[in-house]
Coordinates of C-alpha atoms and ligand atoms in Angstrom, one line a residue:
M198 CA 81.8 -41.8 213.4
E199 CA 84.9 -43.6 213.6
K200 CA 86.2 -44.6 216.6
V201 CA 89.3 -43.3 217.7
S202 CA 91.8 -46.9 219.0
I203 CA 94.4 -46.2 221.7
T204 CA 97.1 -47.0 218.4
K205 CA 95.6 -44.5 216.5
F206 CA 96.0 -41.9 219.0
S207 CA 99.9 -43.1 219.7
N208 CA 100.0 -42.5 214.9
L209 CA 98.8 -39.5 215.6
T210 CA 100.5 -38.4 218.5
M211 CA 104.0 -39.1 216.7
M212 CA 102.8 -37.1 213.5
L213 CA 102.0 -33.9 215.4
S214 CA 104.8 -32.1 214.1
P215 CA 106.7 -29.5 216.6
L216 CA 104.6 -27.1 215.4
V217 CA 101.3 -28.6 217.4
P218 CA 100.8 -26.7 221.0
L219 CA 101.2 -29.0 223.5
S220 CA 97.3 -27.4 224.3
L221 CA 96.2 -29.3 221.8
V222 CA 97.8 -32.7 222.4
F223 CA 96.1 -32.4 225.5
I224 CA 92.9 -32.0 223.6
V225 CA 93.0 -35.1 222.1
V226 CA 93.9 -37.3 224.9
C227 CA 90.8 -35.6 227.3
S228 CA 88.9 -36.0 224.3
S229 CA 85.8 -38.4 225.1
S230 CA 85.8 -41.5 222.8
S231 CA 85.1 -40.3 218.9
L232 CA 87.7 -38.0 217.9
W233 CA 86.4 -36.3 214.9
A234 CA 82.9 -35.8 217.2
A235 CA 84.8 -34.6 220.2
T236 CA 87.0 -31.7 218.3
S237 CA 84.6 -30.6 215.9
S238 CA 83.0 -29.1 219.0
S239 CA 86.5 -28.7 220.7
I240 CA 88.1 -27.2 217.5
K241 CA 86.7 -24.3 218.8
H242 CA 85.0 -23.3 216.0
E243 CA 85.3 -19.1 216.8
E244 CA 89.0 -19.1 217.6
F245 CA 89.6 -20.5 214.3
L246 CA 86.8 -17.9 212.6
Q247 CA 88.7 -15.4 214.3
C248 CA 92.4 -15.9 213.3
L249 CA 91.1 -16.2 209.8
L250 CA 89.6 -13.1 209.9
H251 CA 92.7 -11.9 212.0
H252 CA 94.9 -12.8 208.5
S253 CA 92.0 -11.7 206.0
P254 CA 92.4 -8.2 205.1
D255 CA 88.6 -8.7 203.4
T256 CA 86.7 -9.4 206.9
S257 CA 83.2 -9.5 205.2
S258 CA 82.8 -12.4 203.1
I259 CA 85.3 -14.8 205.4
N260 CA 82.0 -16.2 207.6
K261 CA 79.9 -16.4 204.7
L262 CA 82.6 -19.2 203.0
V263 CA 83.5 -21.4 206.4
H264 CA 80.7 -24.3 206.9
T265 CA 80.9 -26.2 209.9
P266 CA 78.5 -29.8 210.1
I267 CA 76.4 -28.1 211.8
N268 CA 75.6 -25.5 208.8
S269 CA 73.4 -27.3 206.1
S270 CA 75.3 -26.2 203.3
F271 CA 78.4 -28.2 204.6
S272 CA 76.7 -31.9 203.6
T273 CA 75.9 -30.9 200.8
L274 CA 79.6 -29.3 200.3
F275 CA 81.6 -32.4 201.6
N276 CA 78.6 -34.5 198.9
F277 CA 79.1 -32.7 196.0
P278 CA 82.2 -33.0 194.2
T279 CA 83.1 -36.0 195.9
R280 CA 83.3 -38.6 192.8
N281 CA 84.0 -41.9 194.3
S282 CA 81.3 -43.3 197.1
R283 CA 83.7 -45.2 198.5
F284 CA 84.6 -42.2 200.7
S285 CA 81.3 -40.5 201.1
T286 CA 79.5 -43.9 204.1
P287 CA 78.8 -42.7 207.3
N288 CA 82.3 -43.8 208.6
T289 CA 83.8 -42.2 206.5
P290 CA 86.3 -39.2 208.6
K291 CA 84.7 -35.5 207.9
P292 CA 86.8 -32.3 208.0
L293 CA 86.5 -30.0 210.9
L294 CA 85.3 -27.3 208.8
I295 CA 85.3 -26.7 205.0
I296 CA 86.8 -23.2 203.7
T297 CA 85.6 -22.5 200.2
P298 CA 87.8 -18.8 200.0
S299 CA 86.7 -16.9 197.4
N300 CA 89.9 -14.6 197.6
I301 CA 93.9 -16.0 197.8
S302 CA 94.0 -13.7 201.2
H303 CA 91.1 -16.7 202.7
I304 CA 93.6 -19.9 201.2
Q305 CA 96.5 -18.2 203.5
A306 CA 94.7 -17.2 206.6
A307 CA 93.7 -20.9 205.9
V308 CA 97.2 -22.2 205.4
I309 CA 98.3 -20.5 208.6
C310 CA 95.3 -20.9 210.9
S311 CA 95.5 -25.0 210.4
K312 CA 99.3 -24.7 211.3
S313 CA 99.0 -22.6 214.3
H314 CA 95.4 -25.0 215.0
G315 CA 97.6 -27.8 214.5
L316 CA 95.3 -29.3 211.8
Q317 CA 96.2 -30.2 208.5
I318 CA 94.6 -29.4 205.2
R319 CA 93.5 -31.3 202.2
I320 CA 93.1 -29.3 198.8
R321 CA 90.2 -29.9 196.6
S322 CA 89.6 -28.0 193.2
G323 CA 87.2 -30.7 191.6
G324 CA 87.6 -33.6 194.0
H325 CA 88.0 -36.1 191.2
D326 CA 91.1 -38.0 193.3
F327 CA 90.7 -41.6 193.4
E328 CA 91.6 -42.4 196.3
G329 CA 89.4 -39.4 197.5
L330 CA 93.1 -37.8 198.9
S331 CA 91.4 -34.3 198.7
Y332 CA 88.8 -34.4 201.3
V333 CA 89.2 -38.1 203.3
A334 CA 92.2 -37.9 206.0
Y335 CA 92.5 -39.1 209.6
H336 CA 94.1 -36.5 211.6
R337 CA 92.4 -33.6 212.7
F338 CA 91.7 -31.8 209.1
I339 CA 90.0 -29.2 207.0
V340 CA 89.3 -28.7 203.9
V341 CA 90.0 -26.0 201.9
D342 CA 87.8 -26.7 198.4
L343 CA 88.2 -23.9 195.4
I344 CA 84.8 -23.9 194.4
N345 CA 85.0 -20.1 194.1
L346 CA 87.7 -19.7 193.1
R347 CA 87.7 -20.6 188.6
S348 CA 87.8 -17.6 186.8
V349 CA 89.7 -18.4 183.3
T350 CA 90.6 -15.1 181.2
V351 CA 92.0 -15.8 177.8
D352 CA 94.2 -13.5 175.8
V353 CA 93.5 -14.8 172.5
E354 CA 96.3 -12.3 171.1
Q355 CA 98.9 -14.4 172.4
S356 CA 97.3 -17.5 172.9
T357 CA 97.2 -17.9 176.6
A358 CA 95.3 -18.0 179.0
W359 CA 94.9 -18.1 183.0
V360 CA 93.3 -20.6 184.8
Q361 CA 92.0 -20.5 188.3
S362 CA 92.3 -24.0 189.6
G363 CA 88.7 -24.8 191.1
A364 CA 87.5 -24.1 187.4
T365 CA 86.9 -27.8 185.0
L366 CA 88.0 -28.7 182.3
G367 CA 84.8 -27.9 180.3
E368 CA 84.8 -24.8 181.4
L369 CA 88.1 -23.7 179.9
Y370 CA 87.8 -25.5 176.5
Y371 CA 83.7 -23.9 177.0
K372 CA 86.2 -20.4 177.4
I373 CA 88.9 -21.5 174.7
G374 CA 85.9 -22.3 172.5
K375 CA 84.1 -19.2 172.8
K376 CA 86.8 -16.8 171.9
S377 CA 88.3 -18.9 169.5
R378 CA 87.8 -21.5 166.8
T379 CA 91.2 -22.5 166.4
L380 CA 92.7 -22.6 169.6
G381 CA 92.2 -25.4 172.2
F382 CA 94.1 -26.8 175.1
P383 CA 96.3 -30.4 175.8
A384 CA 94.2 -31.8 179.0
G385 CA 91.9 -34.9 179.8
I386 CA 88.6 -35.7 177.8
C387 CA 86.3 -35.6 180.8
P388 CA 84.9 -32.4 181.2
T389 CA 84.1 -32.3 185.1
V390 CA 87.6 -32.8 186.4
G391 CA 89.3 -29.6 188.1
V392 CA 92.2 -27.7 187.0
G393 CA 94.0 -28.4 190.4
G394 CA 94.0 -32.1 190.7
H395 CA 94.3 -32.2 187.4
F396 CA 97.5 -29.8 186.0
S397 CA 99.6 -31.0 189.5
G398 CA 99.8 -34.9 188.0
G399 CA 100.4 -34.0 184.3
G400 CA 96.8 -34.4 182.7
Y401 CA 96.3 -36.1 179.5
G402 CA 93.8 -36.6 176.6
S403 CA 93.9 -36.5 172.6
L404 CA 96.1 -33.8 172.1
L405 CA 99.1 -35.6 173.8
R406 CA 100.6 -37.0 171.0
K407 CA 100.8 -34.0 169.1
Y408 CA 101.2 -31.4 172.4
G409 CA 102.3 -32.9 175.5
V410 CA 100.3 -33.1 179.0
A411 CA 99.0 -30.4 180.5
A412 CA 101.5 -29.8 183.0
D413 CA 103.7 -29.2 180.0
N414 CA 101.8 -26.3 178.8
V415 CA 101.7 -24.7 181.7
I416 CA 104.1 -21.5 181.6
D417 CA 103.7 -19.6 185.2
A418 CA 101.5 -20.5 187.9
Y419 CA 99.9 -18.7 191.4
L420 CA 101.0 -20.4 194.5
V421 CA 100.4 -20.4 198.3
D422 CA 103.1 -21.8 200.3
A423 CA 103.3 -23.5 203.3
N424 CA 103.9 -20.9 205.1
G425 CA 101.2 -18.5 203.8
E426 CA 103.1 -16.6 201.3
F427 CA 102.1 -16.1 198.2
H428 CA 103.9 -16.2 195.0
D429 CA 104.4 -16.2 191.2
R430 CA 106.7 -18.4 189.2
E431 CA 109.3 -15.8 189.5
S432 CA 109.2 -15.6 193.5
M433 CA 108.4 -19.6 194.0
G434 CA 111.7 -20.1 191.8
E435 CA 112.5 -22.8 188.9
D436 CA 112.5 -25.4 191.3
L437 CA 109.4 -25.1 193.0
F438 CA 107.7 -24.5 190.0
W439 CA 109.5 -27.9 188.1
A440 CA 107.8 -29.9 191.4
I441 CA 104.0 -28.5 190.7
R442 CA 103.6 -29.2 186.6
G443 CA 103.3 -32.9 187.4
G444 CA 104.4 -34.2 190.9
G445 CA 101.0 -34.3 192.1
G446 CA 98.6 -32.5 194.1
G447 CA 99.0 -31.7 197.8
S448 CA 101.8 -31.9 198.6
F449 CA 104.2 -28.3 198.0
G450 CA 101.2 -26.1 198.3
V451 CA 98.0 -24.3 197.2
V452 CA 98.5 -23.9 193.4
V453 CA 95.8 -21.0 192.9
A454 CA 95.7 -20.6 189.1
W455 CA 98.0 -21.6 186.5
K456 CA 99.2 -19.4 183.0
V457 CA 99.2 -21.9 179.9
K458 CA 99.7 -21.6 176.3
L459 CA 97.0 -22.3 173.9
V460 CA 97.3 -24.4 171.1
P461 CA 96.7 -24.2 167.5
V462 CA 93.9 -26.6 166.1
P463 CA 92.4 -26.2 162.3
A464 CA 89.0 -24.6 162.3
S465 CA 87.5 -28.6 161.5
V466 CA 89.0 -31.7 163.3
T467 CA 87.4 -35.3 162.5
I468 CA 86.1 -37.6 165.3
C469 CA 85.0 -41.3 164.9
S470 CA 83.3 -43.5 167.4
A471 CA 83.8 -47.2 166.3
K472 CA 82.5 -50.8 168.3
R473 CA 84.4 -53.9 166.9
S474 CA 82.7 -56.6 169.6
V475 CA 83.0 -60.1 167.8
E476 CA 86.0 -61.6 170.0
E477 CA 88.0 -62.4 167.0
E478 CA 87.8 -59.4 164.9
A479 CA 88.7 -57.3 168.1
I480 CA 91.4 -58.9 169.3
K481 CA 93.5 -59.3 166.5
L482 CA 92.5 -55.3 166.0
I483 CA 93.8 -54.8 169.1
D484 CA 96.8 -57.0 168.8
R485 CA 97.7 -54.5 165.3
W486 CA 96.8 -51.6 167.0
Q487 CA 99.7 -51.7 170.1
Y488 CA 101.9 -51.5 166.2
V489 CA 100.1 -48.5 164.9
A490 CA 98.8 -46.1 166.8
N491 CA 102.4 -44.9 168.7
K492 CA 103.5 -44.5 165.4
L493 CA 101.0 -42.4 163.3
E494 CA 101.4 -38.9 162.7
E495 CA 101.2 -37.0 165.5
D496 CA 97.8 -35.4 164.1
L497 CA 96.1 -38.2 164.9
F498 CA 94.9 -39.9 168.1
L499 CA 93.7 -42.8 168.1
A500 CA 92.6 -44.2 171.0
I501 CA 90.6 -47.5 172.3
L502 CA 88.5 -48.2 175.2
W503 CA 87.6 -51.6 175.6
N504 CA 84.7 -52.5 178.1
G505 CA 83.4 -55.4 180.0
G506 CA 81.4 -56.3 183.2
K507 CA 77.7 -56.9 183.7
V508 CA 76.5 -54.3 181.6
S509 CA 78.2 -55.8 178.9
A510 CA 75.5 -57.9 179.1
Q511 CA 73.3 -58.5 175.8
G512 CA 70.3 -60.1 175.4
G513 CA 70.6 -63.4 176.8
G514 CA 73.4 -62.3 179.4
K515 CA 76.2 -63.5 177.5
I516 CA 78.5 -60.7 178.4
N517 CA 80.3 -58.9 174.9
P518 CA 83.3 -56.6 175.6
I519 CA 83.5 -54.0 173.3
A520 CA 86.7 -52.5 171.7
L521 CA 85.8 -49.0 170.7
F522 CA 87.6 -46.9 168.5
F523 CA 88.0 -43.2 169.1
P524 CA 90.0 -40.9 167.3
L525 CA 90.8 -37.0 167.3
F526 CA 92.4 -36.0 163.3
L527 CA 93.2 -32.6 163.3
G528 CA 92.4 -32.5 160.2
N529 CA 89.6 -33.2 157.5
V530 CA 87.5 -36.8 157.3
N531 CA 88.9 -37.6 153.9
E532 CA 92.2 -37.3 154.5
L533 CA 92.3 -39.6 158.1
M534 CA 90.6 -41.8 155.6
A535 CA 93.6 -42.0 153.4
I536 CA 96.2 -42.0 156.1
L537 CA 94.2 -45.1 158.1
N538 CA 93.8 -46.9 155.0
K539 CA 97.3 -46.9 154.2
T540 CA 98.1 -48.4 157.7
F541 CA 95.4 -49.8 159.3
P542 CA 93.3 -50.8 156.6
E543 CA 91.9 -53.9 158.9
L544 CA 89.7 -51.1 160.9
G545 CA 86.8 -50.4 158.2
F546 CA 85.9 -46.9 159.9
T547 CA 83.1 -45.9 157.5
K548 CA 82.6 -42.4 156.8
E549 CA 79.5 -42.5 159.0
E550 CA 81.7 -43.4 162.0
C551 CA 82.7 -40.2 161.9
K552 CA 82.3 -36.4 161.9
E553 CA 83.6 -33.4 161.4
K554 CA 83.3 -30.6 163.7
S555 CA 85.4 -28.0 165.9
W556 CA 87.6 -28.7 167.9
I557 CA 86.0 -27.5 171.0
E558 CA 82.5 -29.2 169.3
S559 CA 84.7 -32.4 169.4
A560 CA 85.4 -32.0 173.1
A561 CA 81.6 -31.9 173.9
S562 CA 80.7 -35.1 172.2
A563 CA 83.4 -37.2 173.2
A564 CA 82.6 -36.0 176.9
N565 CA 79.2 -37.6 176.1
R566 CA 80.2 -40.9 176.6
F567 CA 82.5 -40.5 173.5
Q568 CA 79.6 -40.3 170.6
I569 CA 80.1 -38.2 168.1
E570 CA 77.1 -36.6 168.1
D571 CA 76.3 -33.2 168.0
Q572 CA 76.4 -31.8 171.9
P573 CA 75.5 -28.3 173.4
L574 CA 78.5 -26.6 174.0
E575 CA 76.9 -26.0 178.1
A576 CA 76.8 -29.8 178.6
L577 CA 80.6 -28.7 179.2
L578 CA 80.7 -26.6 182.4
N579 CA 77.9 -29.3 183.7
R580 CA 80.2 -29.7 187.4
T581 CA 78.2 -33.4 187.7
P582 CA 79.5 -36.4 186.0
I583 CA 78.1 -39.2 184.7
N584 CA 78.5 -41.8 187.4
H585 CA 77.8 -39.4 189.7
G586 CA 77.0 -41.5 192.8
S587 CA 79.2 -44.4 191.9
S588 CA 82.6 -46.2 193.5
F589 CA 85.4 -46.7 191.7
K590 CA 89.0 -48.3 191.8
L591 CA 91.8 -47.3 189.0
K592 CA 95.0 -48.5 188.2
S593 CA 97.5 -47.7 185.4
D594 CA 100.1 -49.5 183.1
Y595 CA 102.4 -48.4 180.9
V596 CA 103.3 -50.4 178.1
K597 CA 106.8 -50.7 176.5
E598 CA 106.7 -53.5 173.9
P599 CA 103.2 -55.0 172.4
M600 CA 101.5 -57.5 173.9
T601 CA 101.2 -61.0 172.7
K602 CA 97.7 -62.6 171.0
T603 CA 97.5 -64.9 174.7
A604 CA 97.2 -61.9 176.7
I605 CA 95.3 -59.8 174.7
E606 CA 92.8 -63.0 174.9
G607 CA 93.6 -63.9 178.5
I608 CA 92.4 -60.1 179.0
W609 CA 89.4 -60.6 176.8
K610 CA 88.2 -63.6 179.3
R611 CA 88.8 -61.5 182.3
L612 CA 86.0 -58.4 180.8
E613 CA 83.7 -61.4 180.7
S614 CA 83.9 -61.3 184.1
Q615 CA 80.1 -61.6 185.5
D616 CA 81.3 -60.4 189.3
I617 CA 81.3 -56.7 188.5
E618 CA 79.3 -54.5 186.9
G619 CA 81.4 -51.6 184.8
V620 CA 85.0 -51.7 184.0
T621 CA 86.6 -49.7 180.6
L622 CA 90.1 -50.3 179.8
A623 CA 91.9 -47.3 178.5
L624 CA 93.9 -47.8 176.1
I625 CA 95.7 -44.2 175.3
P626 CA 99.4 -44.2 172.8
Y627 CA 102.1 -42.6 173.3
G628 CA 104.4 -41.4 171.0
G629 CA 104.7 -38.0 168.7
R630 CA 105.7 -35.2 170.9
M631 CA 105.4 -37.3 173.8
S632 CA 109.0 -39.6 172.8
R633 CA 110.4 -36.5 171.9
I634 CA 110.2 -34.3 175.6
S635 CA 112.5 -35.3 177.8
E636 CA 112.0 -37.2 180.7
S637 CA 113.8 -35.0 183.2
N638 CA 111.7 -31.9 181.8
I639 CA 108.8 -32.3 184.3
P640 CA 108.3 -34.2 187.0
F641 CA 105.7 -36.6 184.6
S642 CA 108.3 -38.9 183.5
H643 CA 106.6 -41.2 181.2
R644 CA 107.7 -40.4 177.8
A645 CA 110.2 -42.1 174.9
G646 CA 109.8 -45.5 174.8
I647 CA 106.0 -45.9 175.8
L648 CA 103.9 -47.1 172.8
Y649 CA 100.8 -46.9 175.1
Q650 CA 99.4 -46.5 179.1
I651 CA 96.6 -48.3 180.0
G652 CA 93.9 -47.1 183.0
Y653 CA 92.0 -50.3 184.9
I654 CA 89.1 -48.1 185.2
L655 CA 86.4 -49.5 187.4
G656 CA 83.1 -48.9 188.3
W657 CA 80.4 -50.6 190.5
D658 CA 77.0 -48.9 192.2
E659 CA 76.0 -51.8 194.4
K660 CA 76.2 -50.6 197.8
G661 CA 78.1 -52.5 201.0
V662 CA 81.5 -53.8 201.7
E663 CA 80.5 -57.4 199.8
A664 CA 80.9 -55.7 196.9
E665 CA 83.5 -53.5 197.3
E666 CA 85.8 -56.2 197.8
R667 CA 84.5 -58.6 194.9
H668 CA 85.5 -55.9 192.4
L669 CA 88.8 -54.8 194.6
N670 CA 89.3 -58.2 194.3
W671 CA 88.9 -58.1 190.8
I672 CA 90.9 -55.5 189.4
R673 CA 93.6 -56.5 191.5
E674 CA 93.8 -59.9 189.9
I675 CA 93.6 -58.3 186.6
Y676 CA 96.7 -56.2 187.8
S677 CA 98.7 -58.9 188.7
Y678 CA 98.1 -61.2 185.2
M679 CA 98.6 -58.0 183.4
T680 CA 102.7 -57.8 185.2
P681 CA 104.8 -59.7 182.2
F682 CA 103.4 -57.7 179.5
V683 CA 103.7 -54.2 180.9
S684 CA 107.2 -51.9 182.3
K685 CA 109.0 -53.3 184.7
S686 CA 111.4 -52.4 187.5
P687 CA 109.5 -50.1 188.5
R688 CA 106.1 -50.8 187.2
T689 CA 105.6 -47.7 186.3
A690 CA 102.3 -45.6 187.0
Y691 CA 99.7 -42.6 186.3
V692 CA 100.3 -40.2 189.5
N693 CA 96.4 -39.4 189.0
Y694 CA 95.2 -42.6 188.4
R695 CA 95.8 -42.8 192.2
D696 CA 95.6 -46.2 193.6
L697 CA 97.0 -47.0 196.8
D698 CA 97.9 -50.4 196.6
I699 CA 101.0 -49.3 195.3
G700 CA 102.8 -47.9 198.3
S701 CA 101.3 -45.2 200.4
N702 CA 102.6 -42.9 203.6
N703 CA 101.0 -44.1 206.8
K704 CA 97.6 -42.8 206.9
Y705 CA 97.5 -42.0 210.4
G706 CA 100.3 -40.1 209.9
K707 CA 103.9 -42.0 209.8
I708 CA 105.4 -41.8 206.6
N709 CA 106.7 -45.3 205.4
Y710 CA 110.0 -44.7 203.9
K711 CA 109.9 -47.3 201.7
Q712 CA 107.1 -47.7 200.8
A713 CA 106.7 -43.9 199.7
C714 CA 110.4 -44.4 197.8
V715 CA 107.6 -47.2 195.8
F716 CA 105.6 -45.5 195.1
G717 CA 107.3 -42.4 194.1
S718 CA 109.8 -44.2 192.0
K719 CA 107.0 -46.0 190.0
Y720 CA 104.8 -42.8 189.8
F721 CA 108.0 -39.9 189.0
G722 CA 110.7 -42.0 188.0
N723 CA 114.5 -40.6 188.3
N724 CA 111.9 -37.6 189.4
F725 CA 111.3 -38.9 192.2
N726 CA 114.6 -37.4 193.8
R727 CA 115.0 -34.0 193.0
L728 CA 111.2 -33.9 194.0
V729 CA 112.2 -35.0 197.7
K730 CA 114.5 -31.8 197.5
V731 CA 112.1 -29.6 196.3
K732 CA 109.6 -30.7 198.6
T733 CA 112.4 -30.2 201.9
K734 CA 113.3 -27.1 200.1
V735 CA 110.0 -25.8 200.2
D736 CA 107.9 -27.7 202.9
P737 CA 110.3 -28.8 205.7
Y738 CA 107.6 -28.8 208.0
N739 CA 105.9 -31.3 206.0
F740 CA 102.7 -29.5 206.5
F741 CA 101.5 -30.5 203.0
W742 CA 100.8 -34.5 203.6
H743 CA 99.3 -37.1 202.2
E744 CA 98.9 -40.7 201.9
Q745 CA 100.8 -40.2 198.1
S746 CA 102.3 -37.0 199.0
I747 CA 106.1 -36.4 198.8
P748 CA 108.2 -37.1 201.7
L749 CA 111.3 -35.2 203.4
S750 CA 114.5 -36.6 202.0
S751 CA 115.5 -36.5 206.3
N752 CA 113.2 -39.4 206.3
L753 CA 114.3 -41.5 203.3
Ligands
FAD1046 C1 85.7 -39.4 185.7 C2 87.2 -39.1 185.3 C3 87.5 -38.8 184.4 C4 89.0 -38.7 184.7 N1 90.1 -38.5 183.3 C5 90.9 -38.1 183.4 C6 91.5 -37.8 181.6 O1 90.9 -38.0 181.1 N2 93.1 -37.7 181.2 C7 94.0 -37.3 182.8 O2 94.7 -37.4 182.5 N3 92.9 -37.6 184.0 C8 92.0 -38.2 184.1 N4 91.2 -38.4 185.0 C9 92.2 -38.1 186.6 C10 92.1 -37.1 187.0 O3 92.8 -36.2 186.2 C11 92.8 -36.9 188.3 O4 91.9 -37.5 189.1 C12 93.2 -35.1 188.8 O5 94.0 -35.5 190.1 C13 91.9 -34.7 189.3 O6 92.1 -33.6 189.9 P1 90.6 -32.5 190.5 O7 90.9 -31.2 190.8 O8 89.3 -33.0 189.7 O9 91.0 -33.6 191.7 P2 91.0 -33.3 193.8 O10 90.0 -34.6 194.4 O11 90.2 -32.3 193.9 O12 92.4 -33.4 193.7 C14 93.2 -34.2 193.2 C15 94.8 -34.4 194.0 O13 95.4 -33.5 193.9 C16 95.5 -32.3 195.2 N5 95.1 -30.7 195.0 C17 93.7 -30.5 194.1 N6 94.0 -28.8 194.0 C18 95.0 -28.9 194.4 C19 95.5 -27.5 193.9 N7 94.6 -26.3 193.8 N8 97.4 -26.9 194.3 C20 97.3 -28.5 194.7 N9 97.4 -29.3 195.0 C21 95.7 -29.9 194.9 C22 94.4 -32.8 196.0 O14 95.2 -32.8 197.4 C23 94.6 -34.1 195.6 O15 95.6 -35.1 196.3 C24 90.4 -38.4 185.6 C25 89.1 -38.8 187.1 C26 87.8 -38.9 186.6 C27 87.0 -39.2 188.1
NAG1047 C1 77.1 -21.5 209.8 O1 76.6 -21.7 211.2 C2 77.4 -20.2 211.6 C3 76.2 -20.5 212.9 O2 75.0 -20.2 212.8 C4 76.3 -18.9 210.9 O3 77.4 -17.8 211.6 C5 77.2 -19.5 209.2 O4 77.0 -17.9 209.2 C6 77.0 -20.4 208.8 N1 77.9 -20.3 207.8 C7 77.6 -20.6 206.2 C8 77.9 -20.3 205.1 O5 75.9 -20.7 206.1
NAG1048 C1 91.3 -10.2 196.5 O1 91.1 -9.2 197.6 C2 92.1 -8.2 197.1 C3 91.2 -7.1 197.9 O2 90.2 -6.9 198.2 C4 91.5 -7.9 195.9 O3 92.5 -6.7 195.6 C5 91.9 -9.0 194.8 O4 92.3 -8.3 193.6 C6 91.3 -10.2 194.9 N1 92.0 -11.2 194.3 C7 91.0 -12.2 194.0 C8 91.8 -13.6 193.7 O5 89.9 -12.6 194.0
NAG1049 C1 91.6 -47.4 150.3 O1 92.6 -47.7 149.2 C2 92.2 -48.7 148.2 C3 93.3 -49.6 147.4 O2 94.2 -48.5 147.5 C4 91.0 -47.6 147.5 O3 90.8 -48.3 146.7 C5 90.1 -47.3 148.3 O4 88.8 -46.7 147.4 C6 90.6 -47.0 149.5 N1 89.6 -46.1 150.3 C7 89.6 -44.7 151.3 C8 88.2 -45.3 152.1 O5 89.6 -44.4 151.1

């Protein structure tokens, strides 16, 4: 249990909104040294529950949906969808309770009652936030976990689907695949990612060069706003509908469900997986890839996963970074070979490194560590991620001009590090459709002029502060090394690769205005100002708040 110091407390009072009754401030003042322990008993679970019951028409179920620390379901629920062990230590502040709504009315009640009880809400869909912002806060808070709201309804005739936020990408893909072999959806590769957070921040995957990001393909949504009111696209208005498609989760309301446009895919696609690990050859190929991948026809997505760290150690302990070339092609293997033969013969792909299958089968294979072997489609429904229990730190960059070969060599040397367990640099080619969608179409602003995106994905199992520091130092060092080679003024970043190093609101509640502008323009470019305007209009008391939420204009 975290001890609360006087300074923390004074920060806390400053953030208490005008909505918080004075009596609550009094409770906090009078509570013992441990805020979290004291408040979990003094929250008056009964009172809060009464409030929920009062605001919820189907009273029969709500008692089963509220999990306080005395319920054994609490820790299972708290820990299970937690994707990052850095934020599930005994010292991590825990919510006063977790609600798992099964009906929109429960969400409305949770918003109304949290407000009247001076509690903050954290919204969790798939729980993949890399900084744990969907389940950790330093203020009295509850978690609204959408795990029970995960239905997917596919309309093949209209080529649309309604998907609730608590569904995973895998569940969405699986349901689409069950209905049609020739429909797909352009979202992320990892099937355990939640729809709610993913769509809120953009959501890229192997179809992005053909169809853009997930948020580009959202055509309607259901949302509960800061007053607990329910909206669809029409009633929320175009400004708010714009903001929720890429402006980052947790700023504007609880998005309950999304209507998406499904996209056509051929009955058979081709995926390949080819490792290149000899230093000289791999560096040459990565260099060349920078000039080729973003100009290929948009039916071809050719990504590189560049792995290093101790897990890449070969016999004898020598660490060999590996560049895994991983294409998805919307066509057959012969066409792919012909294209690559013309545009990128150095890659030397063989047919054995590739396989034709349906799009849904390719999604299942990709989910299994980017292999091409067939996987049961049911694997897409598994909500436990491959690296469950590991710690993570991510960063991202966008590259507008090819790096020099010397720069690539510098990265290679760093990937040989003995100090870190496992790292992947995911090089994601842009171009194609991404270059034709205007920067302001939705808040996701990374469009024309971007050659590729880099995700720095660092993971480790070793516990303890020393291991964490060592890994954080490594990723900060390579990020600093990369400065000259990536986008500048601002150095842009992807909001779904959440990184509090690039600026954040004060975690105890004060908005740090300068920092909000810094992370805001990095994530959203020129769209940040419009996001601030929308935020100010729809949530003037800043009810939906977290370390990187969109600030109010009066605060800027
Ligand atoms: C293993 C792994 C693989 C990944 N692969 C990809 C990838 O291929 N492509 C890609 O683009 N990204 C990828 N990501 C990043 C991923 O898109 C983001 O972490 C995303 O925000 C996760 O969504 P979530 O619902 O699982 O997370 P959560 O932690 O539940 O939510 C993330 C944020 O959104 C808010 N939020 C959640 N639900 C809602 C809602 N219903 N309404 C409003 N706000 C909400 C949360 O409060 C939090 O701030 C990956 C992440 C991981 C861990
Ligand atoms: C949690 O415990 C309380 C008190 O025993 C009980 O009424 C409630 O139903 C439990 N909640 C769940 C989700 O099991
Ligand atoms: C919520 O409950 C109402 C009334 O019982 C019902 O009509 C509605 O379909 C439910 N909605 C969801 C999303 O479950
Ligand atoms: C690639 O092109 C060369 C020369 O144009 C040709 O000889 C070769 O068969 C082609 N290979 C494949 C796999 O298409």
